[in-house]
Amino acid sequence: EAGVAQSPRYKIIEKRQSVAFWCNPISGHATLYWYQQILGQGPKLLIQFQNNGVVDDSQLPKDRFSAERLKGVDSTLKIQPAKLEDSAVYLCASSPRDRGISGANVLTFGAGSRLTVL
Amino acid sequence: DQQVKQNSPSLSVQEGRISILNCDYTNSMFDYFLWYKKYPAEGPTFLISISSIKDKNEDGRFTVFLNKSAKHLSLHIVPSQPGDSAVYFCAANQAGTALIFGKGTTLSVSS
């Protein structure tokens, strides 16, 4: 099966500019996640979608970050305006598990989009 | 508040020997624990998991041990191979929720 696709792989912008990342999850996966990984840290959840509804966006800095998942498939993560501390790898992941169903929640990750803010 | 902690940033092991990576957690409500492996410029890939009702799970060269009373788990790799050199992340969650990751441990296996 095809993996999780992300683009662009690399992006360099000036602070206060905007940027958008795109993710196409594994076909049929109901749940989609965006994680932020800062250098030297583990991935940190930004937002979780179940189909096209938001399940958890408690750690999303909503004054500058936004995300949507149209038609329950592709997703876009936007940052506007960007700050220096937003420099990180943005990882998209998907999983077939519905919320509440037991079993290990194995996420499949894309290769990530590396953002550098100057 | 870090719920999942990997206190060793790095580990160096010789080829053929055992690698032991450790992870501690604070949330007793976690149902599952997972290990992910990450190579540079790639996304994390799933390695092995364990349910909170088990104390051991084995898959080939990889074994995960869970000590619930100590809130501690470990990943054993035997024998270690140079291709195992990567960053290893410990993660945990309650059923159906997103994974919470530790900071990772960089494993270097020398030949």
Short mmCIF file of C-alpha atoms in Angstrom, two decimals:
data_model
loop_
_atom_site.label_atom_id
_atom_site.label_comp_id
_atom_site.label_asym_id
_atom_site.label_seq_id
_atom_site.Cartn_x
_atom_site.Cartn_y
_atom_site.Cartn_z
CA GLU A 1 0.00 0.00 0.00
CA ALA A 2 1.13 3.55 -0.65
CA GLY A 3 2.48 5.38 2.38
CA VAL A 4 1.65 8.80 3.82
CA ALA A 5 2.59 11.50 1.32
CA GLN A 6 3.74 14.94 2.42
CA SER A 7 4.85 18.05 0.56
CA PRO A 8 6.91 20.08 0.36
CA ARG A 9 9.83 18.20 1.90
CA TYR A 10 11.74 21.40 2.63
CA LYS A 11 10.71 25.02 3.01
CA ILE A 12 12.68 28.12 4.00
CA ILE A 13 10.81 31.33 4.79
CA GLU A 14 11.36 34.64 6.54
CA LYS A 15 9.66 35.26 9.88
CA ARG A 16 6.17 36.73 9.57
CA GLN A 17 5.65 34.97 6.23
CA SER A 18 3.12 32.20 5.77
CA VAL A 19 3.56 28.56 4.78
CA ALA A 20 1.31 25.59 4.07
CA PHE A 21 1.99 21.88 4.26
CA TRP A 22 -0.02 19.17 2.58
CA CYS A 23 -0.64 15.57 3.61
CA ASN A 24 -2.30 12.64 1.88
CA PRO A 25 -2.84 9.76 4.34
CA ILE A 26 -3.01 6.05 3.64
CA SER A 27 -6.19 5.20 1.78
CA GLY A 28 -8.98 4.24 4.14
CA HIS A 29 -7.31 5.55 7.29
CA ALA A 30 -9.93 7.44 9.27
CA THR A 31 -7.61 9.24 11.66
CA LEU A 32 -5.02 11.83 10.66
CA TYR A 33 -2.48 13.58 12.88
CA TRP A 34 -0.10 16.49 12.57
CA TYR A 35 2.94 16.42 14.82
CA GLN A 36 5.70 19.00 15.27
CA GLN A 37 9.22 17.75 15.91
CA ILE A 38 11.75 20.33 17.02
CA LEU A 39 15.41 19.33 16.76
CA GLY A 40 16.41 17.15 19.71
CA GLN A 41 12.82 16.61 20.84
CA GLY A 42 10.22 13.94 20.29
CA PRO A 43 7.19 14.51 18.05
CA LYS A 44 4.53 16.66 19.71
CA LEU A 45 0.88 16.41 18.68
CA LEU A 46 -0.59 19.53 17.10
CA ILE A 47 -3.96 18.24 15.92
CA GLN A 48 -5.88 15.00 15.47
CA PHE A 49 -8.70 14.52 12.95
CA GLN A 50 -11.26 11.74 12.87
CA ASN A 51 -12.55 11.70 9.28
CA ASN A 52 -13.01 15.46 8.72
CA GLY A 53 -13.77 16.39 12.34
CA VAL A 54 -11.27 17.65 14.91
CA VAL A 55 -10.74 15.29 17.86
CA ASP A 56 -7.91 17.08 19.68
CA ASP A 57 -6.38 20.47 18.91
CA SER A 58 -5.52 21.42 22.48
CA GLN A 59 -1.82 21.93 21.67
CA LEU A 60 -2.31 23.82 18.39
CA PRO A 61 -1.25 27.50 18.68
CA LYS A 62 -4.47 28.73 17.17
CA ASP A 63 -3.36 32.34 16.87
CA ARG A 64 -1.01 31.32 14.05
CA PHE A 65 -1.62 27.69 13.15
CA SER A 66 -4.64 26.30 11.35
CA ALA A 67 -5.43 22.92 9.86
CA GLU A 68 -8.23 21.40 7.86
CA ARG A 69 -9.09 18.02 6.46
CA LEU A 70 -11.47 18.38 3.57
CA LYS A 71 -13.73 15.45 2.69
CA GLY A 72 -11.98 13.35 5.33
CA VAL A 73 -8.95 12.62 3.15
CA ASP A 74 -6.16 15.15 2.45
CA SER A 75 -5.14 17.69 5.05
CA THR A 76 -3.40 21.05 5.04
CA LEU A 77 -1.51 22.66 7.92
CA LYS A 78 -0.92 26.42 7.68
CA ILE A 79 1.26 28.74 9.70
CA GLN A 80 0.64 32.48 9.46
CA PRO A 81 2.64 34.44 10.50
CA ALA A 82 5.64 32.20 11.13
CA LYS A 83 8.02 32.75 14.04
CA LEU A 84 11.61 31.63 14.45
CA GLU A 85 10.55 29.00 16.99
CA ASP A 86 8.34 27.34 14.37
CA SER A 87 11.46 25.91 12.73
CA ALA A 88 10.85 22.17 12.95
CA VAL A 89 9.86 19.07 11.02
CA TYR A 90 6.11 18.78 10.56
CA LEU A 91 5.07 15.14 10.49
CA CYS A 92 1.76 13.87 9.22
CA ALA A 93 0.57 10.44 10.33
CA SER A 94 -2.52 8.34 9.85
CA SER A 95 -4.03 5.30 11.51
CA PRO A 96 -6.96 3.04 10.81
CA ARG A 97 -8.18 2.94 14.41
CA ASP A 98 -11.36 4.75 15.32
CA ARG A 99 -11.39 6.64 18.57
CA GLY A 100 -12.35 4.38 21.46
CA ILE A 101 -11.67 1.06 19.82
CA SER A 102 -9.13 -1.01 21.75
CA GLY A 103 -5.82 -2.09 20.29
CA ALA A 104 -2.43 -0.48 19.86
CA ASN A 105 -2.84 2.75 17.92
CA VAL A 106 -0.11 2.22 15.35
CA LEU A 107 0.49 5.43 13.44
CA THR A 108 2.13 5.43 10.03
CA PHE A 109 4.18 8.57 9.46
CA GLY A 110 5.14 10.43 6.34
CA ALA A 111 8.71 11.58 5.73
CA GLY A 112 7.91 15.05 7.10
CA SER A 113 8.20 18.64 5.93
CA ARG A 114 11.24 20.49 7.27
CA LEU A 115 10.57 24.18 7.91
CA THR A 116 13.32 26.73 8.48
CA VAL A 117 12.24 30.20 9.56
CA LEU A 118 14.92 32.91 9.17
CA ASP B 1 4.99 17.98 32.13
CA GLN B 2 6.68 15.11 30.32
CA GLN B 3 4.53 12.00 30.54
CA VAL B 4 7.01 9.84 28.63
CA LYS B 5 10.70 10.17 29.45
CA GLN B 6 13.80 8.79 27.78
CA ASN B 7 16.64 9.90 30.02
CA SER B 8 19.52 8.59 27.93
CA PRO B 9 20.09 10.76 24.85
CA SER B 10 22.52 8.27 23.33
CA LEU B 11 23.79 4.71 23.52
CA SER B 12 26.78 3.08 21.83
CA VAL B 13 26.99 -0.69 21.40
CA GLN B 14 29.21 -3.10 19.51
CA GLU B 15 27.78 -5.26 16.76
CA GLY B 16 26.50 -8.57 18.08
CA ARG B 17 25.98 -7.31 21.63
CA ILE B 18 22.70 -6.43 23.32
CA SER B 19 21.24 -2.92 23.12
CA ILE B 20 18.91 -1.88 25.96
CA LEU B 21 16.90 1.31 25.57
CA ASN B 22 14.91 2.58 28.52
CA CYS B 23 11.74 4.58 28.94
CA ASP B 24 9.82 5.83 31.98
CA TYR B 25 6.30 7.16 32.14
CA THR B 26 4.15 8.99 34.66
CA ASN B 27 0.57 8.36 33.50
CA SER B 28 -0.78 5.13 34.95
CA MET B 29 -3.75 5.32 32.57
CA PHE B 30 -1.70 4.47 29.49
CA ASP B 31 -3.02 1.35 27.77
CA TYR B 32 -0.36 0.81 25.15
CA PHE B 33 3.32 1.45 24.72
CA LEU B 34 5.08 1.56 21.36
CA TRP B 35 8.61 1.89 20.08
CA TYR B 36 9.40 3.74 16.89
CA LYS B 37 12.67 3.91 14.98
CA LYS B 38 13.75 6.93 12.95
CA TYR B 39 16.46 7.30 10.34
CA PRO B 40 17.63 10.79 9.26
CA ALA B 41 15.33 12.54 6.78
CA GLU B 42 12.65 9.87 7.21
CA GLY B 43 9.53 9.67 9.32
CA PRO B 44 9.40 7.41 12.40
CA THR B 45 8.53 3.79 11.64
CA PHE B 46 6.73 1.45 14.01
CA LEU B 47 8.86 -1.24 15.60
CA ILE B 48 7.01 -3.06 18.37
CA SER B 49 4.24 -2.48 20.91
CA ILE B 50 3.03 -3.87 24.21
CA SER B 51 -0.31 -3.73 25.95
CA SER B 52 -0.42 -2.61 29.59
CA ILE B 53 -1.79 -6.03 30.55
CA LYS B 54 1.35 -7.77 29.30
CA ASP B 55 4.87 -7.72 30.66
CA LYS B 56 6.76 -8.89 27.59
CA ASN B 57 6.38 -8.88 23.83
CA GLU B 58 8.90 -10.33 21.41
CA ASP B 59 9.34 -9.91 17.67
CA GLY B 60 12.48 -11.41 16.21
CA ARG B 61 15.51 -9.59 17.57
CA PHE B 62 13.35 -7.07 19.41
CA THR B 63 11.79 -7.58 22.85
CA VAL B 64 9.93 -5.03 24.92
CA PHE B 65 9.55 -5.46 28.67
CA LEU B 66 7.02 -3.59 30.77
CA ASN B 67 7.23 -3.07 34.54
CA LYS B 68 3.97 -1.37 35.51
CA SER B 69 4.80 -1.02 39.19
CA ALA B 70 7.94 0.92 38.30
CA LYS B 71 6.28 2.69 35.33
CA HIS B 72 9.21 1.58 33.22
CA LEU B 73 9.68 -0.17 29.91
CA SER B 74 12.71 -1.23 27.98
CA LEU B 75 13.51 -2.32 24.44
CA HIS B 76 16.11 -5.06 23.99
CA ILE B 77 17.78 -5.63 20.64
CA VAL B 78 19.73 -8.89 20.36
CA PRO B 79 22.01 -9.16 18.51
CA SER B 80 22.58 -5.52 17.57
CA GLN B 81 23.46 -4.78 13.95
CA PRO B 82 24.94 -1.64 12.33
CA GLY B 83 21.64 -1.13 10.49
CA ASP B 84 19.97 -0.67 13.87
CA SER B 85 21.76 2.67 14.27
CA ALA B 86 18.92 5.20 14.47
CA VAL B 87 16.92 7.30 16.91
CA TYR B 88 14.47 5.25 18.97
CA PHE B 89 11.33 6.84 20.37
CA CYS B 90 9.20 5.46 23.13
CA ALA B 91 5.50 6.38 22.87
CA ALA B 92 2.35 5.70 24.85
CA ASN B 93 -1.35 6.35 24.72
CA GLN B 94 -4.75 5.53 26.07
CA ALA B 95 -6.91 3.52 23.65
CA GLY B 96 -7.94 5.57 20.63
CA THR B 97 -5.97 8.68 21.51
CA ALA B 98 -2.88 10.15 19.91
CA LEU B 99 0.56 8.90 20.86
CA ILE B 100 2.71 10.84 23.33
CA PHE B 101 6.41 10.54 22.52
CA GLY B 102 9.60 10.70 24.53
CA LYS B 103 12.60 12.74 23.36
CA GLY B 104 14.34 9.76 21.82
CA THR B 105 17.59 7.85 22.26
CA THR B 106 20.20 7.76 19.52
CA LEU B 107 21.61 4.24 19.16
CA SER B 108 24.98 3.75 17.46
CA VAL B 109 26.04 0.21 16.65
CA SER B 110 29.67 -0.14 15.61
CA SER B 111 31.04 -3.04 13.59
#
